[in-house]
Short mmCIF file of N, CA and C in Angstrom, two decimals:
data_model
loop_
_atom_site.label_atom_id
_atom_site.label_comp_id
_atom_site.label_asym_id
_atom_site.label_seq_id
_atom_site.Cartn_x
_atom_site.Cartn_y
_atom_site.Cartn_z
N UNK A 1 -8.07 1.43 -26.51
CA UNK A 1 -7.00 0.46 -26.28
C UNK A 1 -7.17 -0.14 -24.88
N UNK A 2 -6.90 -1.61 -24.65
CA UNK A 2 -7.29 -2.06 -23.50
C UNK A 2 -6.02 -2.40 -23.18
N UNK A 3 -5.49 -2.14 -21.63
CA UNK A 3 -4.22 -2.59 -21.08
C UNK A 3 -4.50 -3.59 -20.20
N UNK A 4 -4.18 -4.81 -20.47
CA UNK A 4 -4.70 -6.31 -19.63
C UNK A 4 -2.99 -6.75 -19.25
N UNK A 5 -2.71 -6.63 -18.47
CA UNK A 5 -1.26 -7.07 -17.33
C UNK A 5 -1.93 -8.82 -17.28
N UNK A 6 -0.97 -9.98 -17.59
CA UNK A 6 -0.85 -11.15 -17.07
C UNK A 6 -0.35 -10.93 -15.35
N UNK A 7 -0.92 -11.57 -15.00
CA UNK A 7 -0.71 -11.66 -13.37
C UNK A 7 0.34 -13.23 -13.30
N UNK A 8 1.09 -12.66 -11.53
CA UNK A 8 1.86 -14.02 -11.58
C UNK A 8 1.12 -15.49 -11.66
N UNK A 9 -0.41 -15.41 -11.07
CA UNK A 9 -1.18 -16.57 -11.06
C UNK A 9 -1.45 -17.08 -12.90
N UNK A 10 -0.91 -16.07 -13.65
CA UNK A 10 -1.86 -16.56 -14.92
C UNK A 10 -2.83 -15.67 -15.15
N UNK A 11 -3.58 -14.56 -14.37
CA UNK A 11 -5.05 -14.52 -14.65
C UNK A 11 -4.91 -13.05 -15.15
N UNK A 12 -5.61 -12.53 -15.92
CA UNK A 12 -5.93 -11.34 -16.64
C UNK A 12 -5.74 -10.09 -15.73
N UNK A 13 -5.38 -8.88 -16.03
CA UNK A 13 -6.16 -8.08 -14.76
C UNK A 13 -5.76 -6.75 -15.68
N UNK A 14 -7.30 -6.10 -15.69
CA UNK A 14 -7.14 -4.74 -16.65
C UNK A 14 -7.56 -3.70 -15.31
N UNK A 15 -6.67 -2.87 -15.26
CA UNK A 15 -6.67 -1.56 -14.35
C UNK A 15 -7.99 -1.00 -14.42
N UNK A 16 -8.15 -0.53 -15.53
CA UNK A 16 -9.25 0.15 -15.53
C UNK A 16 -10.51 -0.37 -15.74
N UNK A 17 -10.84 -1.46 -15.71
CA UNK A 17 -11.54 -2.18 -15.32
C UNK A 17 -11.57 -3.89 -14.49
N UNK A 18 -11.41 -3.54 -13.10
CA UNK A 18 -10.77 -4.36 -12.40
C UNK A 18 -11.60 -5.24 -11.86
N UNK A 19 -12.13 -6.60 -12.15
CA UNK A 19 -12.67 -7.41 -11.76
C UNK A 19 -12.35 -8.31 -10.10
N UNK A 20 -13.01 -8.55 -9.46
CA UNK A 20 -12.56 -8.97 -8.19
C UNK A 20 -12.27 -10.46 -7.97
N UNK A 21 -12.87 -10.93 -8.96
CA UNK A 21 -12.07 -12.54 -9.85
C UNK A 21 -10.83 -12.98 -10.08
N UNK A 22 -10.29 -11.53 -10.67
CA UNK A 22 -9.04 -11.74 -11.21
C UNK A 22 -8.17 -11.64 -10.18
N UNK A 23 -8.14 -10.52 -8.67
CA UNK A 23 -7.75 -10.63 -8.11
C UNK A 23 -7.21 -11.41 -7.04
N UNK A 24 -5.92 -11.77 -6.97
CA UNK A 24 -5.26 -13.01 -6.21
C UNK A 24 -4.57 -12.18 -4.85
N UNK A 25 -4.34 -13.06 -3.40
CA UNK A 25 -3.66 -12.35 -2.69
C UNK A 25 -2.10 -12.63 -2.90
N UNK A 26 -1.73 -13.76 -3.83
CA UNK A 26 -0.51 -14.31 -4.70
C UNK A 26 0.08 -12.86 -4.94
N UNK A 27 -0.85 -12.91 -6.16
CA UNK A 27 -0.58 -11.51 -7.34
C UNK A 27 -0.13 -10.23 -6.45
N UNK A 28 -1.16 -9.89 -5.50
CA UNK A 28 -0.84 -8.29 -4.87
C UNK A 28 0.39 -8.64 -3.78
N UNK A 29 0.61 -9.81 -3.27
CA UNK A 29 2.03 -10.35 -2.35
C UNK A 29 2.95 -10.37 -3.41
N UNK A 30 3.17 -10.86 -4.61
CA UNK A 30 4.39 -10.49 -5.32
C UNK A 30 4.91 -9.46 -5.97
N UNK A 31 3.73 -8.59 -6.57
CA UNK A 31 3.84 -7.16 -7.15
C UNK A 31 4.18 -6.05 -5.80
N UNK A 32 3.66 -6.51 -4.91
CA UNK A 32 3.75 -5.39 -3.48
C UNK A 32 5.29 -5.58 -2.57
N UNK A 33 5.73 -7.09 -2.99
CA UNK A 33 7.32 -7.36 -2.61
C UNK A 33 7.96 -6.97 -3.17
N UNK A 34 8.10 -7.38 -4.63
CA UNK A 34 8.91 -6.46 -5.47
C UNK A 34 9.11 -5.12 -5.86
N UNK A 35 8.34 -4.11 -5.33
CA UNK A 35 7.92 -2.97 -5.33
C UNK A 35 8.47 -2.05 -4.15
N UNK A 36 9.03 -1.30 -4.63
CA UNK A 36 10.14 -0.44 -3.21
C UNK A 36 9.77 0.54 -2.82
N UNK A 37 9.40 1.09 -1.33
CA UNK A 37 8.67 2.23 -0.92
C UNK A 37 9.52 3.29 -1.41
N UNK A 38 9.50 4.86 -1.20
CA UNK A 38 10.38 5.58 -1.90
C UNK A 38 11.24 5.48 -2.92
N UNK A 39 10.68 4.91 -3.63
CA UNK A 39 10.84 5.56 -5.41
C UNK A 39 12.35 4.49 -4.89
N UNK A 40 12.77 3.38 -4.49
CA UNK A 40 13.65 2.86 -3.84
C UNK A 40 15.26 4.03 -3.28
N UNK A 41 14.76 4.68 -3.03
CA UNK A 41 15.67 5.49 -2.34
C UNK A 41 16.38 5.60 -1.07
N UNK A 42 15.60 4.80 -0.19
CA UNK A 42 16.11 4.30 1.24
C UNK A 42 17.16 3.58 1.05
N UNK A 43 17.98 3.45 2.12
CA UNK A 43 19.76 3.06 2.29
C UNK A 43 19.27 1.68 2.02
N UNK A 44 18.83 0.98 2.48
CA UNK A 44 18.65 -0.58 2.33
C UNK A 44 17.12 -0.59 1.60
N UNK A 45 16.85 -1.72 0.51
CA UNK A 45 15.47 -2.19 0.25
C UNK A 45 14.28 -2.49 1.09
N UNK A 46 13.48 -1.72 0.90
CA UNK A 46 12.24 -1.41 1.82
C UNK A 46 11.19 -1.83 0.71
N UNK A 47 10.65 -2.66 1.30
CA UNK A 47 9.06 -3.02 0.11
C UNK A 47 7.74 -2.58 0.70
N UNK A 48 6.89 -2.43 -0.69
CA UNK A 48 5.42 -2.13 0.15
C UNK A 48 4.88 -3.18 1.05
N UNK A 49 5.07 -4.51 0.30
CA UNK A 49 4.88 -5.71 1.07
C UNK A 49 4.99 -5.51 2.82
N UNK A 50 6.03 -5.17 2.84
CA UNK A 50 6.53 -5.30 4.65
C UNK A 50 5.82 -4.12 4.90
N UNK A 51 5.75 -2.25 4.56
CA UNK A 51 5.36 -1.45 4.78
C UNK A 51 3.85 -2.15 4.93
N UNK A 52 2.92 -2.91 4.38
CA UNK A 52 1.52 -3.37 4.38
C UNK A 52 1.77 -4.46 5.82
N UNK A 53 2.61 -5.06 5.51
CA UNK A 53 2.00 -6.05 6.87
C UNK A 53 2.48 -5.20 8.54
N UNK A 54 3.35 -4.37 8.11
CA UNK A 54 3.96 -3.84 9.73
C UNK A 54 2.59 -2.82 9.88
N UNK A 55 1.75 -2.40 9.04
CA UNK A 55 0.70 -1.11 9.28
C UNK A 55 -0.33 -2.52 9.75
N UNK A 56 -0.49 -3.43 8.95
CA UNK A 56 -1.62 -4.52 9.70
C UNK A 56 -1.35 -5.01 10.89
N UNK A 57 -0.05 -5.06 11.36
CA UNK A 57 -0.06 -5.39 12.73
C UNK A 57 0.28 -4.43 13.49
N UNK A 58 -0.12 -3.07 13.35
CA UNK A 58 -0.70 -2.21 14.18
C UNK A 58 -2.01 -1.85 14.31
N UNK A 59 -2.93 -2.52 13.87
CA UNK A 59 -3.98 -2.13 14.18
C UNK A 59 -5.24 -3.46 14.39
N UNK A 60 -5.41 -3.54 15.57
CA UNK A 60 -6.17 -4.35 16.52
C UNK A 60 -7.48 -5.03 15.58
N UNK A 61 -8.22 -4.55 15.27
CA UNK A 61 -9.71 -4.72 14.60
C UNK A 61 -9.40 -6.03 13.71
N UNK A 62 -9.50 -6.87 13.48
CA UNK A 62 -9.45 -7.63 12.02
C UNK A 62 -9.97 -7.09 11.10
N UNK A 63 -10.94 -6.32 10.30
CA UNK A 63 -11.40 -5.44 9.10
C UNK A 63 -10.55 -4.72 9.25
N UNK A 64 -9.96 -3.91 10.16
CA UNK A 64 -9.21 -2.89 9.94
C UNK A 64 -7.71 -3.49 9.92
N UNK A 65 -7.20 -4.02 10.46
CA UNK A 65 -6.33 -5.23 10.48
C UNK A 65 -6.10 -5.45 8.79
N UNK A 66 -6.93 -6.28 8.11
CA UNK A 66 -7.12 -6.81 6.95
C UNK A 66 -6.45 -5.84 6.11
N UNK A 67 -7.66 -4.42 5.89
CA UNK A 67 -7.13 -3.14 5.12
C UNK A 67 -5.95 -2.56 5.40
N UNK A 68 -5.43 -2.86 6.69
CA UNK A 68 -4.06 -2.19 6.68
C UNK A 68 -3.41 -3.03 5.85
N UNK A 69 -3.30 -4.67 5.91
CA UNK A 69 -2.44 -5.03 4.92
C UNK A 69 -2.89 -4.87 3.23
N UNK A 70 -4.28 -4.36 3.14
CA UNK A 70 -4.51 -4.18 1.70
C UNK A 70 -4.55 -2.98 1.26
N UNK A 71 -4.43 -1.71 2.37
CA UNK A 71 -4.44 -0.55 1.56
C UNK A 71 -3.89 -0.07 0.49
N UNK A 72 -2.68 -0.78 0.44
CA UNK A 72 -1.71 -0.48 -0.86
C UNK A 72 -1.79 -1.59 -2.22
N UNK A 73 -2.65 -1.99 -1.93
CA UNK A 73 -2.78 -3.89 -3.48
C UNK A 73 -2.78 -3.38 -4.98
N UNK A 74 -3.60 -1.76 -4.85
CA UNK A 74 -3.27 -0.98 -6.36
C UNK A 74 -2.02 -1.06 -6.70
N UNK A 75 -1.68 -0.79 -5.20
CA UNK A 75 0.51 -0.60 -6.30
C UNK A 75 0.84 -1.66 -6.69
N UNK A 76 0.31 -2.88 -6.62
CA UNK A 76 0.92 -4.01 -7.02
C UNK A 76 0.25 -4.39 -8.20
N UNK A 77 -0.52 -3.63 -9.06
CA UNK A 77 -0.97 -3.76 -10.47
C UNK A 77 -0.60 -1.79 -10.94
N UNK A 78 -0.05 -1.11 -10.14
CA UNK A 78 0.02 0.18 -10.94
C UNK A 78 1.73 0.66 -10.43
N UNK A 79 1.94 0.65 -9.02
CA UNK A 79 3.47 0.74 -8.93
C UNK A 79 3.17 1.44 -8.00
N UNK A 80 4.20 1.94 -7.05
CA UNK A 80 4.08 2.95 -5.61
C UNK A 80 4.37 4.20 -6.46
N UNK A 81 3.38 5.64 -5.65
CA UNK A 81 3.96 6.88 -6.16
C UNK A 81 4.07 7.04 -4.48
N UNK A 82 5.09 7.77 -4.97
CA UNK A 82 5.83 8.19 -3.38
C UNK A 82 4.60 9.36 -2.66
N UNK A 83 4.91 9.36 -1.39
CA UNK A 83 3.72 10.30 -0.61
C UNK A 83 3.98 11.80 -1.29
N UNK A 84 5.03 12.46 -1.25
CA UNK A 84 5.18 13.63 -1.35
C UNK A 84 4.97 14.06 -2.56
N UNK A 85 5.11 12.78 -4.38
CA UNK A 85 4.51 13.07 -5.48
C UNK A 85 2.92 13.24 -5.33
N UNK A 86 2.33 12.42 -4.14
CA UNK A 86 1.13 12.30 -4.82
C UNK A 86 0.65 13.61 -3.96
N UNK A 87 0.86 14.36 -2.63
CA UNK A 87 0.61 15.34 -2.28
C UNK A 87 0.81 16.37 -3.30
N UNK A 88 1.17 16.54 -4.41
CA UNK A 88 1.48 17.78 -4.89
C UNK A 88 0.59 17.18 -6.02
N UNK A 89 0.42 16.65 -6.65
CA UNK A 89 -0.62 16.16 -7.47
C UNK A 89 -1.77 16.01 -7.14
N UNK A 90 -2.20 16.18 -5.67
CA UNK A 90 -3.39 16.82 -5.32
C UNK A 90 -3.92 18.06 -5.59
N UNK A 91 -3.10 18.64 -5.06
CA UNK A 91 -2.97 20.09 -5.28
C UNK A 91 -3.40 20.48 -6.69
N UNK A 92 -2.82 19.65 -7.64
CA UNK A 92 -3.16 19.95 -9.15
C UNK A 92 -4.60 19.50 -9.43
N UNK A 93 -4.83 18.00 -8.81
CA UNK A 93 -6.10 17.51 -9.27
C UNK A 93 -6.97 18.80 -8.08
N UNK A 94 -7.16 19.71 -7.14
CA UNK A 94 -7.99 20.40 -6.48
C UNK A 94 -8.02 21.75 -7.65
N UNK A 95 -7.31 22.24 -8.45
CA UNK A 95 -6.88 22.95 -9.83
C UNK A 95 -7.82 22.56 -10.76
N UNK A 96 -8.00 21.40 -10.62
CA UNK A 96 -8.69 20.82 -12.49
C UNK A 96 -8.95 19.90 -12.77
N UNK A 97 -8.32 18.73 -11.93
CA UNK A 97 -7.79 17.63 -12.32
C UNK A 97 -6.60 17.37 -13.17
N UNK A 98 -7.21 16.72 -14.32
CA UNK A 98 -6.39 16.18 -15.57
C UNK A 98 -5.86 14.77 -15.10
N UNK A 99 -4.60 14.18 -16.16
CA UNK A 99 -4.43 12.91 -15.88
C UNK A 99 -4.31 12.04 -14.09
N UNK A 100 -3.81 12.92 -13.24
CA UNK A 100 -3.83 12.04 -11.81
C UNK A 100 -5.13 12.26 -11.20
N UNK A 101 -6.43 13.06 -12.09
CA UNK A 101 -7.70 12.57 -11.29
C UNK A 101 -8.01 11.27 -11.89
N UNK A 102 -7.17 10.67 -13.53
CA UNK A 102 -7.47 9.66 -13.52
C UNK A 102 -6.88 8.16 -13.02
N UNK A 103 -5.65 8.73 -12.92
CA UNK A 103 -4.87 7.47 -12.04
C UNK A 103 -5.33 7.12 -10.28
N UNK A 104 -6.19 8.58 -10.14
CA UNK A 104 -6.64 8.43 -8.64
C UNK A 104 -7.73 7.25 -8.90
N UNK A 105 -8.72 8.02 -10.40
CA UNK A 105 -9.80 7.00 -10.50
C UNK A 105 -9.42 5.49 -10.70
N UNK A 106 -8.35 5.10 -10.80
CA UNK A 106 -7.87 3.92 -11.49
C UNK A 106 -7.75 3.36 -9.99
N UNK A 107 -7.16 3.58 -9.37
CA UNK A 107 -6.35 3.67 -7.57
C UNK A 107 -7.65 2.96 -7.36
N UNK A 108 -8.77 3.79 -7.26
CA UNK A 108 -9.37 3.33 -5.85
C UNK A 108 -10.96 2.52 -6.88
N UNK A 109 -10.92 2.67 -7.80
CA UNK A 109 -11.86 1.17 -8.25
C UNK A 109 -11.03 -0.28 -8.22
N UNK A 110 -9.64 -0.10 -8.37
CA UNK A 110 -8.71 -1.22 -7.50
C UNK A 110 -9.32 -1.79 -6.47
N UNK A 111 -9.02 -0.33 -5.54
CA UNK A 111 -9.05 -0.88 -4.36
C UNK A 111 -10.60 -1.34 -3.38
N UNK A 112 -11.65 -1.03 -4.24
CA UNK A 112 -13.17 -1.04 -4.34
C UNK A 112 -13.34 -2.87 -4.60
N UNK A 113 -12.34 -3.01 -5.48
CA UNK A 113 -12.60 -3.91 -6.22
C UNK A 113 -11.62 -5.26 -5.12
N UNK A 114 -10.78 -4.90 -4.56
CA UNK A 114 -9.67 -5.78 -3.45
C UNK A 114 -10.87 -5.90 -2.49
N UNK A 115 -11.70 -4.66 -2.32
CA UNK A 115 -12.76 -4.79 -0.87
C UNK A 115 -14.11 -5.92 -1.72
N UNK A 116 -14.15 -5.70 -2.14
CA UNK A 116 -15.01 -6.67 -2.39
C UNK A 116 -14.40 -8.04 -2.43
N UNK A 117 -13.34 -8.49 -3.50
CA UNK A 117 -12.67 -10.03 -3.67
C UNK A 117 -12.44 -9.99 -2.13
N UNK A 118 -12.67 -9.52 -0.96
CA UNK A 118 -11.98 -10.19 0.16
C UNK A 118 -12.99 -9.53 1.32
N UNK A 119 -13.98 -9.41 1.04
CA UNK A 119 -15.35 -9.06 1.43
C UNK A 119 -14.78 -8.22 2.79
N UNK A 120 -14.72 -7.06 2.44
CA UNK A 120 -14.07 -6.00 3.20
C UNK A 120 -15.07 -4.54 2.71
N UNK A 121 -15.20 -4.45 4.28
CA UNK A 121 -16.21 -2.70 4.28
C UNK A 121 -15.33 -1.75 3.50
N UNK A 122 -16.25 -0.79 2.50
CA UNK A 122 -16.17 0.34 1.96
C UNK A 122 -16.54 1.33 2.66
N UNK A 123 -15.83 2.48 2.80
CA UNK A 123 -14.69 2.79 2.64
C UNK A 123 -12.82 2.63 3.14
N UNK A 124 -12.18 2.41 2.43
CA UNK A 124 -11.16 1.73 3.80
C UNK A 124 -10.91 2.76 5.12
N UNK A 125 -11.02 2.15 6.15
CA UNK A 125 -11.09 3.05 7.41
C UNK A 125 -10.39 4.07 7.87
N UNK A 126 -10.69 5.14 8.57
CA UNK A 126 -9.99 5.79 8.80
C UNK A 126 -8.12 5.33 9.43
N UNK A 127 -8.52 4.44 10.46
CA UNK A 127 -7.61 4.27 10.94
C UNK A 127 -6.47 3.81 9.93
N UNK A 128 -6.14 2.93 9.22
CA UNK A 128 -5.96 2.69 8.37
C UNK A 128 -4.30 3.55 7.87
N UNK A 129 -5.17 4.84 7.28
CA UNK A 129 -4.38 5.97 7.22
C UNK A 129 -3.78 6.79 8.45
N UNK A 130 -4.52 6.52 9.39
CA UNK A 130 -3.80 7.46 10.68
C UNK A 130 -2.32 6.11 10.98
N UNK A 131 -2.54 5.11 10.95
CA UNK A 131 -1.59 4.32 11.01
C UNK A 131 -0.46 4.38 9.88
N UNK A 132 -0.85 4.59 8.24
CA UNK A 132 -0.11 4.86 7.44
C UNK A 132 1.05 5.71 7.96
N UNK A 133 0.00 6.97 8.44
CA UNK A 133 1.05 8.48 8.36
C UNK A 133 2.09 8.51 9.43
N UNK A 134 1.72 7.39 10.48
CA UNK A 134 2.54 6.89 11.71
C UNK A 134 3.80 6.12 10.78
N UNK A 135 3.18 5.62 10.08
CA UNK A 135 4.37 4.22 9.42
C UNK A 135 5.22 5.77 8.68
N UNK A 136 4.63 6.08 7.88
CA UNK A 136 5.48 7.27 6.73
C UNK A 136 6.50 7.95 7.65
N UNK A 137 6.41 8.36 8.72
CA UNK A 137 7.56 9.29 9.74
C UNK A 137 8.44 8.32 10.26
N UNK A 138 7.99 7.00 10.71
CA UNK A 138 8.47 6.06 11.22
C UNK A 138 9.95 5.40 9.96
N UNK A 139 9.12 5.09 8.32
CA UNK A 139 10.06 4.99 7.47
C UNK A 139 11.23 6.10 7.26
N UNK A 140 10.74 7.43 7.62
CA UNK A 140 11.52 8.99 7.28
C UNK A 140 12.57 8.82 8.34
N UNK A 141 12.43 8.18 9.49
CA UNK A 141 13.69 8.20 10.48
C UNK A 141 14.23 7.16 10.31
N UNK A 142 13.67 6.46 10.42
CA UNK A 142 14.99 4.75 10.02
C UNK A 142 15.54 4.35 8.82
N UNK A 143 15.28 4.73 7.47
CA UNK A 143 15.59 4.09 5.93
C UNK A 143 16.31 5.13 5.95
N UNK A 144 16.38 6.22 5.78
CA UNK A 144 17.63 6.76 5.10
C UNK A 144 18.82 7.64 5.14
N UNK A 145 19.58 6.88 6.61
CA UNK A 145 20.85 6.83 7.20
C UNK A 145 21.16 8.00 7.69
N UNK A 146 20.45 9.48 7.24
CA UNK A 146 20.46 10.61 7.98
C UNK A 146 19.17 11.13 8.98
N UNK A 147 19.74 11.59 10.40
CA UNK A 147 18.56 12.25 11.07
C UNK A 147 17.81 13.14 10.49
N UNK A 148 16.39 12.58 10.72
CA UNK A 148 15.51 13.57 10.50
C UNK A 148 14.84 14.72 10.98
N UNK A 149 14.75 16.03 10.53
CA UNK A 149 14.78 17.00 11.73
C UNK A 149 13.28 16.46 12.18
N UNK A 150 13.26 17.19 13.22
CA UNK A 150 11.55 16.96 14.05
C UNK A 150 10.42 17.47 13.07
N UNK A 151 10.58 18.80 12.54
CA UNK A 151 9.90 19.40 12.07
C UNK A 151 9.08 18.97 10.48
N UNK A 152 10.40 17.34 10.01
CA UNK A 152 9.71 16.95 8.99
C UNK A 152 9.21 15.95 9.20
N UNK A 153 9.13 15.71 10.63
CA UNK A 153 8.02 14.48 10.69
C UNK A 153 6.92 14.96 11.19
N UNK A 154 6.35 15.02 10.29
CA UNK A 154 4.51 15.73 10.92
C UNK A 154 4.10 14.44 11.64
N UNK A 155 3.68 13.45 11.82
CA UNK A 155 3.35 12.69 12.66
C UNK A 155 4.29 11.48 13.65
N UNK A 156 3.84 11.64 14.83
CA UNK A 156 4.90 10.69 15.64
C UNK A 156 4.90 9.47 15.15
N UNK A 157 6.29 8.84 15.00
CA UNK A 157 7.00 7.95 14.40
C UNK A 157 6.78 6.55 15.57
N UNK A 158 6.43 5.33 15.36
CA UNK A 158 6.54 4.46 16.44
C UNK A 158 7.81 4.18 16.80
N UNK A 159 7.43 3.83 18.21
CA UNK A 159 8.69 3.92 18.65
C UNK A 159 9.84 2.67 18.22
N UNK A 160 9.17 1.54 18.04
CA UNK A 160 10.09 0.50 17.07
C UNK A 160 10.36 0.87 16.15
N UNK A 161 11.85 0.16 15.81
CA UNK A 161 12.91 0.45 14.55
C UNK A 161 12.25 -0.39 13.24
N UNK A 162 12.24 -0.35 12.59
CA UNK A 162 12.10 -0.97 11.31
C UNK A 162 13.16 -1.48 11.06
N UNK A 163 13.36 -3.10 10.84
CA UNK A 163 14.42 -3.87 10.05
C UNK A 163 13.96 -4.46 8.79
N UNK A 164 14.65 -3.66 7.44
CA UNK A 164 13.69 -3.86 6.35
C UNK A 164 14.15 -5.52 5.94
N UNK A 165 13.49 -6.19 5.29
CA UNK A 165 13.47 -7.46 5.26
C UNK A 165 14.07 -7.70 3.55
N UNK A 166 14.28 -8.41 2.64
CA UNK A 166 14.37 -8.79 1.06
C UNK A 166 13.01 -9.14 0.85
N UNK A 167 12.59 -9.22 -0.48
CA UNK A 167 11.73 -9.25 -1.08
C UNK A 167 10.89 -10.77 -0.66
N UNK A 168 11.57 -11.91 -1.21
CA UNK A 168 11.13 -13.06 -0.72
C UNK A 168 10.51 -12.97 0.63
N UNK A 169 11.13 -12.01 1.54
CA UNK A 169 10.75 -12.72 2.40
C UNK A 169 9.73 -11.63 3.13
N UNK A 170 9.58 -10.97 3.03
CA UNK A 170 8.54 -9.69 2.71
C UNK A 170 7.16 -10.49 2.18
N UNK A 171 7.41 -10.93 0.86
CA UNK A 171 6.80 -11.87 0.17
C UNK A 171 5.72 -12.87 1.05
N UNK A 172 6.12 -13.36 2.01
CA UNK A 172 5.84 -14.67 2.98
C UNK A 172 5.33 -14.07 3.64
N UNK A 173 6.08 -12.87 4.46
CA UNK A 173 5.24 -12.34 5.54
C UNK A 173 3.97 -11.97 5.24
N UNK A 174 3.95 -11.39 4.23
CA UNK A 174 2.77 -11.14 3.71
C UNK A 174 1.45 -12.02 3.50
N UNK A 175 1.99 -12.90 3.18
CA UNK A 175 0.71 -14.02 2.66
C UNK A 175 0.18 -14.79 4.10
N UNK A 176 1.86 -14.70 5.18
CA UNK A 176 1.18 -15.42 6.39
C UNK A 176 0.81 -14.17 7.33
N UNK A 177 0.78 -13.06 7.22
CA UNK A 177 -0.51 -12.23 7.58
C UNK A 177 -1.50 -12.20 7.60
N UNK A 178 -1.78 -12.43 5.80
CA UNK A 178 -3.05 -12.95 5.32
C UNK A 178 -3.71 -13.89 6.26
N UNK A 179 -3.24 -14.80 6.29
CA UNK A 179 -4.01 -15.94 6.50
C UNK A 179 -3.73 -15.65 8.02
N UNK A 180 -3.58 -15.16 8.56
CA UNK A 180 -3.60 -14.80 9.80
C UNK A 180 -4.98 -14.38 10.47
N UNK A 181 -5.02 -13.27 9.20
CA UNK A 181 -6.28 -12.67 9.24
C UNK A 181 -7.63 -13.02 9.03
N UNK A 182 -7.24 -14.31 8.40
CA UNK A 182 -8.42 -15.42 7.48
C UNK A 182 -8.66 -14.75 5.78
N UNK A 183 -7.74 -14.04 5.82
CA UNK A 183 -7.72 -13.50 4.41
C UNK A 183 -7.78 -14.51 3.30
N UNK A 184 -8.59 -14.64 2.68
CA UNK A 184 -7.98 -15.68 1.52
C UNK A 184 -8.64 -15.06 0.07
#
């Protein structure tokens, strides 16, 4: 059985086999706006969209720059799994695997496939993620209206507040990141 998602541009796009054609920075800016970090659980709407462009403008490099705003473009053809599901579903796939070694496999020929449509080095960089895990403690103290003890933020939180933005406009920021970056 083949699962082919219409994209907002119109254009085809099958997960598991993800062409770098099909991919639009349209498509991953509207699926990644509409898409809410924590399973939408934070006091106010938080999108991956903004979570992608606030991690790209922490990090200096333009390639690395770029990938910060694309590390996440799978969720915008598969959906966000929250950090702490997919940590424990490691754990299972280091067990055996089973189905989340295949949604991992699905994840990152995505994202193989985003590095190529936007001619971006493999593997996405370290930094990348050291900036993520900065953003993840950073979201854990500001979205959801109670202090967080110290001890559950494993990594230091930046010191700016996060003001989460609506979707639209998340949306924009995003695309004029892009092109910030010369992304197209």
């Amino acid at each position: 059985m083949t699962w082919i998602t219409v994209t907002q541009s119109g254009l085809p796009f099958e997960p598991f086999d993800p062409r770098p054609e099909h991919i639009t920075l349209y498509d991953i800016s509207c699926g990644l706006s509409r898409s809410a970090r924590w399973s939408g659980q934070t006091v106010v709407p938080y999108s991956v969209a903004q979570h992608s462009v606030e991690i790209s403008e922490r990090l200096s490099m333009p390639g690395v720059a770029a990938w910060g705003l694309l590390h996440d473009a799978a969720e915008a053809y598969l959906g966000d799994i929250p950090r702490p599901l997919k940590e424990r579903l490691f754990v299972q796939l280091e067990r055996g695997g089973g189905a989340f070694e295949m949604l991992i496999g699905v994840e990152m020929r995505i994202l193989e496939a985003v590095g190529e449509r936007f001619h971006l080095s493999w593997p996405i960089p370290e930094q990348v993620w050291e900036a993520d895990d900065r953003q993840l403690a950073t979201e854990r103290r500001d979205l959801f209206g109670v202090e967080q003890p110290a001890e559950a933020l494993e990594y230091e939180p930046y010191p700016e507040r996060i003001i989460p933005q609506a979707g639209p406009i998340a949306h924009r920021l995003f695309l004029a990141r892009a092109a910030e970056l010369w992304i197209e």
